[in-house]
Each structure stands twice: as structure tokens, then as C-alpha cells.
Short mmCIF file of C-alpha atoms in Angstrom, two decimals:
data_model
loop_
_atom_site.label_atom_id
_atom_site.label_comp_id
_atom_site.label_asym_id
_atom_site.label_seq_id
_atom_site.Cartn_x
_atom_site.Cartn_y
_atom_site.Cartn_z
CA UNK X 295 15.41 -15.19 -15.16
CA UNK X 296 15.72 -17.67 -17.95
CA UNK X 297 17.29 -15.99 -21.03
CA UNK X 298 16.59 -17.28 -24.62
CA UNK X 299 17.11 -15.81 -28.09
CA UNK X 300 13.85 -16.44 -29.81
CA UNK X 301 10.68 -17.42 -28.07
CA UNK X 302 7.81 -18.58 -30.27
CA UNK X 303 4.48 -18.47 -28.42
CA UNK X 304 2.28 -20.91 -30.33
CA UNK X 305 2.98 -24.13 -31.92
CA UNK X 306 0.52 -24.06 -35.00
CA UNK X 307 1.67 -23.85 -38.64
CA UNK X 308 2.98 -20.30 -38.22
CA UNK X 309 5.03 -21.17 -34.94
CA UNK X 310 6.25 -24.40 -36.34
CA UNK X 311 7.48 -22.83 -39.52
CA UNK X 312 9.19 -20.13 -37.45
CA UNK X 313 10.67 -22.57 -35.31
CA UNK X 314 12.10 -24.41 -38.54
CA UNK X 315 13.42 -21.16 -40.11
CA UNK X 316 14.93 -19.76 -36.76
CA UNK X 317 16.83 -22.99 -35.97
CA UNK X 318 18.02 -23.24 -39.65
CA UNK X 319 19.53 -19.56 -38.99
CA UNK X 320 21.22 -20.68 -36.14
CA UNK X 321 19.05 -19.15 -33.33
CA UNK X 322 18.30 -20.67 -29.99
CA UNK X 323 14.63 -21.29 -30.33
CA UNK X 324 12.06 -22.02 -27.54
CA UNK X 325 8.43 -22.75 -28.63
CA UNK X 326 5.59 -22.28 -26.10
CA UNK X 327 2.53 -24.53 -26.53
CA UNK X 328 -0.61 -24.34 -24.67
CA UNK X 329 -2.04 -27.55 -25.90
CA UNK X 330 -1.50 -30.00 -28.89
CA UNK X 331 0.84 -28.82 -31.53
CA UNK X 332 -0.67 -27.97 -34.88
CA UNK X 333 -3.37 -25.40 -33.80
CA UNK X 334 -6.72 -25.28 -35.42
CA UNK X 335 -5.72 -27.58 -38.33
CA UNK X 336 -5.79 -30.49 -36.12
CA UNK X 337 -9.65 -30.29 -36.04
CA UNK X 338 -9.99 -29.93 -39.73
CA UNK X 339 -11.11 -33.07 -41.64
CA UNK X 340 -9.65 -32.59 -44.94
CA UNK X 341 -7.26 -30.00 -46.37
CA UNK X 342 -7.19 -29.81 -50.22
CA UNK X 343 -5.22 -26.40 -50.55
CA UNK X 344 -2.01 -27.40 -49.17
CA UNK X 345 0.37 -26.90 -52.32
CA UNK X 346 1.52 -30.22 -53.68
CA UNK X 347 -0.68 -32.29 -51.57
CA UNK X 348 -4.32 -32.68 -53.15
CA UNK X 349 -5.86 -34.10 -49.96
CA UNK X 350 -4.50 -34.59 -46.45
CA UNK X 351 -6.25 -34.45 -43.08
CA UNK X 352 -5.47 -31.65 -40.70
CA UNK X 353 -4.21 -34.00 -38.02
CA UNK X 354 -1.73 -35.54 -40.49
CA UNK X 355 -0.55 -32.17 -41.84
CA UNK X 356 0.08 -30.98 -38.21
CA UNK X 357 1.92 -34.10 -37.40
CA UNK X 358 4.01 -33.33 -40.27
CA UNK X 359 4.91 -29.70 -39.21
CA UNK X 360 5.96 -31.10 -35.79
CA UNK X 361 8.01 -33.67 -37.21
CA UNK X 362 9.80 -31.42 -39.46
CA UNK X 363 10.33 -28.93 -36.72
CA UNK X 364 11.71 -31.46 -34.46
CA UNK X 365 14.35 -32.34 -36.92
CA UNK X 366 16.05 -28.94 -36.32
CA UNK X 367 15.78 -29.56 -32.45
CA UNK X 368 14.03 -26.25 -31.17
CA UNK X 369 12.96 -26.71 -27.34
CA UNK X 370 9.33 -27.46 -27.11
CA UNK X 371 7.63 -26.78 -23.68
CA UNK X 372 3.95 -26.89 -22.70
CA UNK X 373 3.16 -23.60 -21.09
CA UNK X 374 0.51 -21.01 -20.72
CA UNK X 375 1.75 -17.52 -21.57
CA UNK X 376 -0.18 -15.04 -19.30
CA UNK X 377 1.59 -11.74 -20.54
CA UNK X 378 4.57 -10.17 -22.58
CA UNK X 379 5.91 -7.11 -21.23
CA UNK X 380 8.85 -4.64 -21.67
CA UNK X 381 10.69 -4.49 -18.32
CA UNK X 382 13.77 -1.94 -18.28
CA UNK X 383 13.83 -2.34 -22.05
CA UNK X 384 13.95 -6.18 -22.06
CA UNK X 385 11.22 -8.37 -23.58
CA UNK X 386 9.81 -10.78 -20.73
CA UNK X 387 7.59 -13.51 -21.34
CA UNK X 388 5.49 -14.48 -18.44
CA UNK X 389 4.05 -18.15 -18.15
CA UNK X 390 2.65 -20.50 -15.62
CA UNK X 391 6.13 -22.19 -15.51
CA UNK X 392 8.07 -18.94 -14.93
CA UNK X 393 9.46 -15.74 -16.58
CA UNK X 394 11.49 -15.96 -19.68
CA UNK X 395 13.70 -12.92 -21.07
CA UNK X 396 13.86 -13.06 -24.95
CA UNK X 397 15.98 -11.19 -27.42
CA UNK X 398 12.97 -11.60 -29.85
CA UNK X 399 9.40 -12.79 -29.63
CA UNK X 400 7.20 -14.25 -32.17
CA UNK X 401 3.35 -14.32 -31.40
CA UNK X 402 1.90 -17.09 -33.32
CA UNK X 403 -1.16 -17.82 -31.16
CA UNK X 404 -3.88 -17.90 -33.87
CA UNK X 405 -7.48 -17.55 -33.25
CA UNK X 406 -10.21 -19.15 -31.60
CA UNK X 407 -13.99 -19.89 -32.79
CA UNK X 408 -16.45 -17.08 -31.96
CA UNK X 409 -19.57 -18.19 -29.92
CA UNK X 410 -23.09 -17.25 -30.80
CA UNK X 411 -23.87 -15.86 -27.27
CA UNK X 412 -27.49 -17.05 -27.56
CA UNK X 413 -29.18 -18.74 -24.50
CA UNK X 414 -28.43 -22.53 -24.25
CA UNK X 415 -25.18 -22.20 -25.97
CA UNK X 416 -22.97 -22.51 -22.97
CA UNK X 417 -25.16 -24.92 -21.32
CA UNK X 418 -24.99 -27.38 -23.99
CA UNK X 419 -21.72 -27.07 -25.19
CA UNK X 420 -20.33 -30.71 -25.16
CA UNK X 421 -23.89 -31.82 -25.26
CA UNK X 422 -24.96 -31.07 -28.61
CA UNK X 423 -23.35 -28.02 -29.22
CA UNK X 424 -19.97 -28.15 -30.92
CA UNK X 425 -17.32 -25.99 -32.69
CA UNK X 426 -15.28 -29.12 -34.03
CA UNK X 427 -16.95 -31.18 -36.86
CA UNK X 428 -14.01 -33.67 -36.72
CA UNK X 429 -14.15 -34.04 -33.09
CA UNK X 430 -17.87 -34.64 -32.68
CA UNK X 431 -19.42 -35.40 -36.14
CA UNK X 432 -19.45 -39.36 -35.28
CA UNK X 433 -21.66 -38.86 -32.31
CA UNK X 434 -24.54 -37.82 -34.57
CA UNK X 435 -24.91 -40.98 -36.76
CA UNK X 436 -28.00 -40.57 -38.66
CA UNK X 437 -29.40 -37.79 -36.83
CA UNK X 438 -30.53 -34.13 -37.81
CA UNK X 439 -27.98 -31.49 -37.29
CA UNK X 440 -27.46 -27.89 -37.92
CA UNK X 441 -24.59 -25.89 -38.72
CA UNK X 442 -24.30 -21.92 -38.16
CA UNK X 443 -22.29 -19.89 -40.68
CA UNK X 444 -21.75 -18.95 -44.15
CA UNK X 445 -17.92 -18.80 -44.85
CA UNK X 446 -15.77 -21.57 -46.06
CA UNK X 447 -15.35 -23.44 -42.76
CA UNK X 448 -19.05 -23.51 -42.08
CA UNK X 449 -19.88 -24.83 -45.69
CA UNK X 450 -16.91 -27.45 -45.85
CA UNK X 451 -17.73 -28.82 -42.44
CA UNK X 452 -21.51 -29.14 -43.23
CA UNK X 453 -20.45 -31.31 -46.17
CA UNK X 454 -18.15 -33.21 -44.20
CA UNK X 455 -20.70 -33.87 -41.31
CA UNK X 456 -23.17 -35.44 -43.94
CA UNK X 457 -20.83 -38.49 -43.65
CA UNK X 458 -22.64 -39.05 -40.33
CA UNK X 459 -25.83 -37.12 -40.19
CA UNK X 460 -28.90 -37.84 -41.98
CA UNK X 461 -29.60 -34.34 -42.79
CA UNK X 462 -27.54 -31.05 -42.17
CA UNK X 463 -29.18 -27.56 -42.17
CA UNK X 464 -27.01 -24.58 -42.67
CA UNK X 465 -27.99 -21.72 -40.97
CA UNK X 466 -26.93 -18.22 -42.31
CA UNK X 467 -28.05 -14.65 -41.61
CA UNK X 468 -27.77 -13.62 -45.19
CA UNK X 469 -29.28 -14.88 -48.58
CA UNK X 470 -26.02 -16.28 -49.96
CA UNK X 471 -22.89 -17.84 -48.53
CA UNK X 472 -19.68 -15.98 -48.20
CA UNK X 473 -17.51 -19.03 -49.00
CA UNK X 474 -15.75 -19.87 -52.32
CA UNK X 475 -17.61 -20.80 -55.37
CA UNK X 476 -16.18 -24.19 -55.55
CA UNK X 477 -16.92 -25.02 -51.98
CA UNK X 478 -20.48 -23.84 -52.38
CA UNK X 479 -21.38 -25.71 -55.34
CA UNK X 480 -19.88 -28.98 -54.07
CA UNK X 481 -22.00 -28.61 -50.50
CA UNK X 482 -25.30 -27.48 -52.64
CA UNK X 483 -24.97 -30.69 -54.71
CA UNK X 484 -25.20 -32.82 -51.61
CA UNK X 485 -28.78 -33.98 -51.26
CA UNK X 486 -28.29 -34.17 -47.36
CA UNK X 487 -27.67 -30.41 -47.04
CA UNK X 488 -30.46 -27.63 -47.00
CA UNK X 489 -29.66 -23.95 -46.39
CA UNK X 490 -31.69 -21.85 -44.14
CA UNK X 491 -31.39 -18.26 -45.38
CA UNK X 492 -31.91 -14.98 -43.43
CA UNK X 493 -31.92 -16.58 -40.16
CA UNK X 494 -30.12 -16.45 -36.87
CA UNK X 495 -30.19 -18.60 -33.69
CA UNK X 496 -32.20 -17.10 -31.10
CA UNK X 497 -32.06 -20.04 -28.45
CA UNK X 498 -30.85 -23.39 -28.27
CA UNK X 499 -33.12 -25.97 -26.45
CA UNK X 500 -33.08 -29.41 -24.76
CA UNK X 501 -33.26 -31.30 -21.74
CA UNK X 502 -30.00 -33.24 -21.05
CA UNK X 503 -28.90 -32.77 -24.66
CA UNK X 504 -29.88 -30.46 -27.57
CA UNK X 505 -33.21 -31.26 -28.92
CA UNK X 506 -33.91 -28.15 -31.04
CA UNK X 507 -33.14 -24.40 -31.84
CA UNK X 508 -35.26 -21.33 -32.04
CA UNK X 509 -34.66 -19.25 -35.35
CA UNK X 510 -35.44 -15.77 -36.17
CA UNK X 511 -35.94 -14.55 -39.79
CA UNK X 512 -33.83 -11.29 -39.84
CA UNK X 513 -35.96 -9.97 -42.74
CA UNK X 514 -39.44 -10.85 -41.31
CA UNK X 515 -38.83 -11.00 -37.68
CA UNK X 516 -40.61 -14.31 -37.37
CA UNK X 517 -39.46 -16.95 -35.00
CA UNK X 518 -39.72 -20.66 -35.78
CA UNK X 519 -38.42 -23.99 -34.00
CA UNK X 520 -36.20 -26.47 -35.86
CA UNK X 521 -35.81 -29.87 -34.25
CA UNK X 522 -32.06 -30.86 -34.41
CA UNK X 523 -29.93 -33.23 -32.32
CA UNK X 524 -26.79 -31.07 -32.61
CA UNK X 525 -25.65 -27.61 -33.63
CA UNK X 526 -22.10 -26.81 -35.03
CA UNK X 527 -21.00 -23.22 -34.93
CA UNK X 528 -18.62 -21.74 -37.44
CA UNK X 529 -19.30 -17.99 -37.41
CA UNK X 530 -15.68 -16.54 -37.44
CA UNK X 531 -12.78 -16.27 -35.21
CA UNK X 532 -11.23 -14.00 -32.33
CA UNK X 533 -7.70 -13.39 -32.23
CA UNK X 534 -5.87 -15.16 -29.40
CA UNK X 535 -3.95 -11.94 -28.51
CA UNK X 536 -5.14 -11.05 -24.72
CA UNK X 537 -1.75 -11.60 -23.33
CA UNK X 538 -0.32 -8.56 -25.24
CA UNK X 539 -3.22 -6.19 -24.82
CA UNK X 540 -2.34 -2.74 -24.40
CA UNK X 541 1.30 -3.82 -25.47
CA UNK X 542 1.28 -3.97 -29.37
CA UNK X 543 -1.02 -2.08 -31.52
CA UNK X 544 -4.22 -4.10 -32.55
CA UNK X 545 -7.33 -3.36 -34.36
CA UNK X 546 -10.95 -4.61 -34.86
CA UNK X 547 -11.10 -6.60 -31.60
CA UNK X 548 -7.50 -7.68 -31.04
CA UNK X 549 -6.04 -8.59 -34.47
CA UNK X 550 -2.45 -7.54 -34.12
CA UNK X 551 -0.98 -5.04 -36.48
CA UNK X 552 2.22 -5.70 -38.39
CA UNK X 553 4.51 -4.40 -41.20
CA UNK X 554 5.60 -6.22 -44.26
CA UNK X 555 8.52 -7.80 -42.03
CA UNK X 556 5.85 -9.08 -39.47
CA UNK X 557 7.22 -6.49 -36.85
CA UNK X 558 4.60 -5.34 -34.34
CA UNK X 559 4.54 -1.67 -32.94
CA UNK X 560 7.08 -2.76 -30.41
CA UNK X 561 10.67 -3.56 -31.19
CA UNK X 562 11.90 -7.01 -31.18
CA UNK X 563 8.12 -8.50 -31.09
CA UNK X 564 6.94 -9.98 -34.29
CA UNK X 565 3.38 -11.66 -35.13
CA UNK X 566 2.64 -14.57 -37.54
CA UNK X 567 -0.44 -16.48 -38.66
CA UNK X 568 -4.02 -15.94 -37.91
CA UNK X 569 -3.45 -13.83 -34.98
CA UNK X 570 -2.54 -10.74 -37.05
CA UNK X 571 -4.63 -8.34 -39.02
CA UNK X 572 -4.53 -9.67 -42.56
CA UNK X 573 -6.57 -10.53 -45.72
CA UNK X 574 -6.44 -14.22 -45.77
CA UNK X 575 -6.26 -16.74 -42.88
CA UNK X 576 -5.17 -20.02 -44.30
CA UNK X 577 -2.51 -22.77 -43.28
CA UNK X 578 -0.35 -21.55 -46.42
CA UNK X 579 -0.43 -18.02 -45.41
CA UNK X 580 0.42 -18.89 -41.70
CA UNK X 581 3.33 -20.98 -42.76
CA UNK X 582 4.57 -18.04 -45.01
CA UNK X 583 4.20 -15.76 -42.05
CA UNK X 584 6.19 -17.90 -39.86
CA UNK X 585 9.14 -18.13 -42.41
CA UNK X 586 8.94 -14.25 -42.75
CA UNK X 587 8.77 -13.44 -38.94
CA UNK X 588 11.63 -15.92 -38.17
CA UNK X 589 14.07 -14.52 -40.59
CA UNK X 590 12.89 -10.93 -39.64
CA UNK X 591 13.47 -11.82 -36.13
CA UNK X 592 17.05 -13.32 -36.91
CA UNK X 593 18.11 -10.08 -38.72
CA UNK X 594 16.94 -8.09 -35.63
CA UNK X 595 18.70 -10.30 -33.08
CA UNK X 596 21.79 -10.20 -35.25
CA UNK X 597 21.44 -6.45 -35.78
CA UNK X 598 21.07 -5.85 -31.99
CA UNK X 599 23.85 -7.93 -31.09
CA UNK X 600 26.37 -6.43 -33.27
CA UNK X 601 24.99 -2.78 -32.47
CA UNK X 602 25.21 -3.70 -28.75
CA UNK X 603 28.97 -4.85 -29.17
CA UNK X 604 30.01 -1.96 -31.24
CA UNK X 605 27.77 0.86 -30.23
CA UNK X 606 26.92 0.50 -26.56
CA UNK X 607 29.86 -1.46 -24.86
CA UNK X 608 32.96 0.80 -25.69
CA UNK X 609 33.86 3.64 -23.62
CA UNK X 610 33.51 6.11 -26.23
CA UNK X 611 31.99 5.98 -29.83
CA UNK X 612 31.46 8.45 -32.34
CA UNK X 613 28.63 7.40 -35.02
CA UNK X 614 27.18 8.68 -38.07
CA UNK X 615 23.45 7.86 -38.68
CA UNK X 616 22.72 8.37 -42.35
CA UNK X 617 19.83 7.03 -44.70
CA UNK X 618 21.17 4.62 -47.62
CA UNK X 619 18.26 5.91 -49.76
CA UNK X 620 19.21 9.36 -49.94
CA UNK X 621 22.05 10.09 -52.53
CA UNK X 622 23.49 13.20 -50.73
CA UNK X 623 23.66 11.26 -47.48
CA UNK X 624 25.40 8.34 -49.08
CA UNK X 625 28.03 10.40 -50.42
CA UNK X 626 28.46 12.09 -47.14
CA UNK X 627 28.96 8.63 -45.43
CA UNK X 628 31.60 7.80 -48.11
CA UNK X 629 33.49 11.05 -47.52
CA UNK X 630 33.42 10.40 -43.78
CA UNK X 631 34.48 6.68 -44.42
CA UNK X 632 37.39 7.88 -46.21
CA UNK X 633 38.42 10.86 -44.02
CA UNK X 634 37.73 9.15 -40.48
CA UNK X 635 38.39 5.58 -41.30
CA UNK X 636 38.12 3.46 -37.89
CA UNK X 637 37.23 6.74 -36.04
CA UNK X 638 33.67 7.06 -37.01
CA UNK X 639 31.20 4.25 -37.10
CA UNK X 640 28.61 4.23 -39.86
CA UNK X 641 25.06 3.08 -39.22
CA UNK X 642 22.41 3.07 -41.87
CA UNK X 643 19.58 4.93 -39.77
CA UNK X 644 17.02 4.20 -42.63
CA UNK X 645 17.44 0.24 -41.98
CA UNK X 646 17.99 0.67 -38.08
CA UNK X 647 15.01 2.96 -37.44
CA UNK X 648 14.25 1.36 -34.11
CA UNK X 649 17.86 2.22 -32.99
CA UNK X 650 17.31 5.96 -34.31
CA UNK X 651 14.03 5.97 -32.03
CA UNK X 652 16.10 4.69 -29.13
CA UNK X 653 18.65 7.27 -29.40
CA UNK X 654 16.14 10.17 -30.20
CA UNK X 655 17.56 10.71 -33.61
CA UNK X 656 14.61 12.16 -35.64
CA UNK X 657 16.54 13.75 -38.58
CA UNK X 658 19.27 12.23 -40.75
CA UNK X 659 22.34 12.58 -41.25
CA UNK X 660 23.22 12.99 -37.44
CA UNK X 661 26.45 12.38 -35.48
CA UNK X 662 26.03 10.98 -31.98
CA UNK X 663 28.58 10.37 -29.25
CA UNK X 664 28.08 7.60 -26.74
CA UNK X 665 29.82 6.57 -23.69
CA UNK X 666 29.14 2.82 -22.76
CA UNK X 667 25.64 3.16 -24.29
CA UNK X 668 24.74 6.77 -22.79
CA UNK X 669 24.16 9.61 -25.13
CA UNK X 670 26.87 12.36 -24.57
CA UNK X 671 26.39 14.55 -27.54
CA UNK X 672 24.46 14.59 -30.95
CA UNK X 673 24.58 16.94 -33.92
CA UNK X 674 22.99 17.35 -37.17
CA UNK X 675 25.82 17.69 -39.97
CA UNK X 676 25.72 18.48 -43.82
CA UNK X 677 29.53 17.60 -44.56
CA UNK X 678 32.27 15.61 -43.17
CA UNK X 679 34.26 18.35 -41.76
CA UNK X 680 31.66 19.23 -39.22
CA UNK X 681 32.67 15.74 -37.44
CA UNK X 682 36.14 17.14 -36.58
CA UNK X 683 35.13 18.68 -33.31
CA UNK X 684 33.45 15.66 -31.95
CA UNK X 685 36.51 13.30 -32.34
#
């Protein structure tokens, strides 16, 4: 089986930033991409909130991310990840191109557009139903279209679509948009945009192409038909996390739960970007996540390689696990170091919680005796003298 240090699943802003930081830290980095590098930003017309650049297209920014990452020479491979699993304590990434064993994995697969689920949506996808304004907007030159949604993406893309369409309806189930105030004000100042409040799409109609939609007013229950040539759907996102379902902790439909170091519930597996449970999903936050996850992965890999060498490879090791945030335990560690220099290995159990879990250490301080990685004995202690009988 192929073995790599850091495997990054996903080539969007989070994954590419992680690749940059991972390579700069000296790691062997493999980036697995399912499709075009750049993720969702490649289908965004204009990005106005990337610091330092007042305006740039999503495609241009994605290209810049990729070119920057390429300068540090990670390996890019086009492959679909089927599953990530733990086998005999090892992290295995199963792809359609073969299995890969990784020291650490960063999940940066982002999220996908949510569907309406109404009759006609699947039938007319690609024939008037779209989830990408940049991709399909030009096909609706001088035609009437509808956008569904009330967040930033929906309102921003509706404004963009007025470059082509003669009129753009924004269908929203509430009586006000959730988008940022500046975004809403800009869109509402556009004479081609008309909001349709308190309404949902019941059905999409047409013959060969979309010809209209059936709307239902959520307050009155009344239905009406709205003739449109196309409908653009922006009603939220679903995390692309099915391949780790049941492995790492998730919430609310699959968003991956992480701590501040972007560690998941599984040792050595990290998550970055839109796929994780977080407050804000933007390019800038995804990039920040990528940097944090890569450095956390570097710390983890370095720690594992070091501990593997000093803790699990020797025939006999006596080690004291203590907490670096407890003054009494720090004092004990210093006494042990002075009394048993080079005889007792000191390990900060507070910083190495996963290692404590692996060895079954619940309470600190505790001395363990290992023989080539196998636990021979463990003992809770309160003073340095208590170690004498274990040496």
C-alpha cells in the first residue's frame, strides 16, 4: 500500500492553503482532487472580500491558489475518495485509484449546493435549472429568470444575472433577506430585480426547457404561476462528508465537528473549510482553516514520529506522564528529571492527550513501563521515590 505523510482530500481554498503550509513545513504532501482545483469559488463571478484585492473573479483567485501551491511542489492527483477508515490503527484513504496509508489526513472537501426537491427540478437540470450563475447566466440573454434563496449567494448571483437577463425574480420563503445589508441594498437598487416574498417553488414546468414555475405563498397557501425561462437555485449547502460518515463526529446533517486545532474526533484526522461545523463559510475562513489544519497536522506527525521512536521502539522504556498546567505535577517532573536523568522519559500528558488515551492513562501523573510498544505496567504516583521500584 502506498504510504504518505499528509494526505489532503480536496483542492479548494482550504486544501490548497493546507498544501502550501504543509510543504513549507517540510511534509510529504499529496492532494487528492475530484475535479477542477479551486472548489466552489471557480463558479463565483466576483469576489469582493478577499483581503488586499478589491475585486477578482472566483476563477482567477482559484488559479492563483493553485499556482501558489504548485511552487512548493506537493503532489496533485485526480482521484475520488470513497472512504477514510482506521485499519489496525492506521489511517487508510480508499480512492478509485487505490488505497493510501497516511500519517495524517486533512478533509477539505467543502460543500455542495442543496436541491429544492420539487417536481421538475431533476428533469430540467441543465435545461433551465442551474446552480451556477457564472456557468449558465449567458444562456439567458434578454430573458426572464428566477433565483431561489435569501442569503448572500442568492442575492449576489441575482445581481450578477441582471447582466444577461431582462428581469430577475428572487423567490424567498421569508419577508426579508438573510444576506448582508450591503449586498441587499445593491441588489434592491437594481431595477431589473424584483423580490417575491413568502413564497416557495412547488413545481418547475416546461416541455424541452423550463417555461415557468408554480409558487406557493407560505402565509396564505395560495398558488400561482410565474413564467420564466430559467431558475437558479441557491438555498444552502450540504457538506461533502459522506466518505467519513460514521468515522468522525458530525452534526446537523454531516458538518464535521473539530476543536480549535481543527482536529476531528479521530486522532490524526483534521477538517478544514466549508465541510466543518463553523459559523462563517467564506474563502478567507477556508484559507485560514487550511493553514491551521496543516500546522496542526505537522505537529501531530512530528509528535507521532518522535514518540514512536523514543516510546514504542525500545525494548524497555519507563515514562512519566504528567500535566504541564498543574504546578505540583511540574514540580514532580522536575524532581524526577534530576533524580533519574536519562532513566525516565518525561511526556507532557496534557499536550499528548491522544497518546494517554492510546495507553489507557486516565489520571495524571502516572508512570508506565513499555516493552517495544506493549504496556507492561502502569502506576499512579505522587512523589519521585515511587518510581524506584519500576526502574
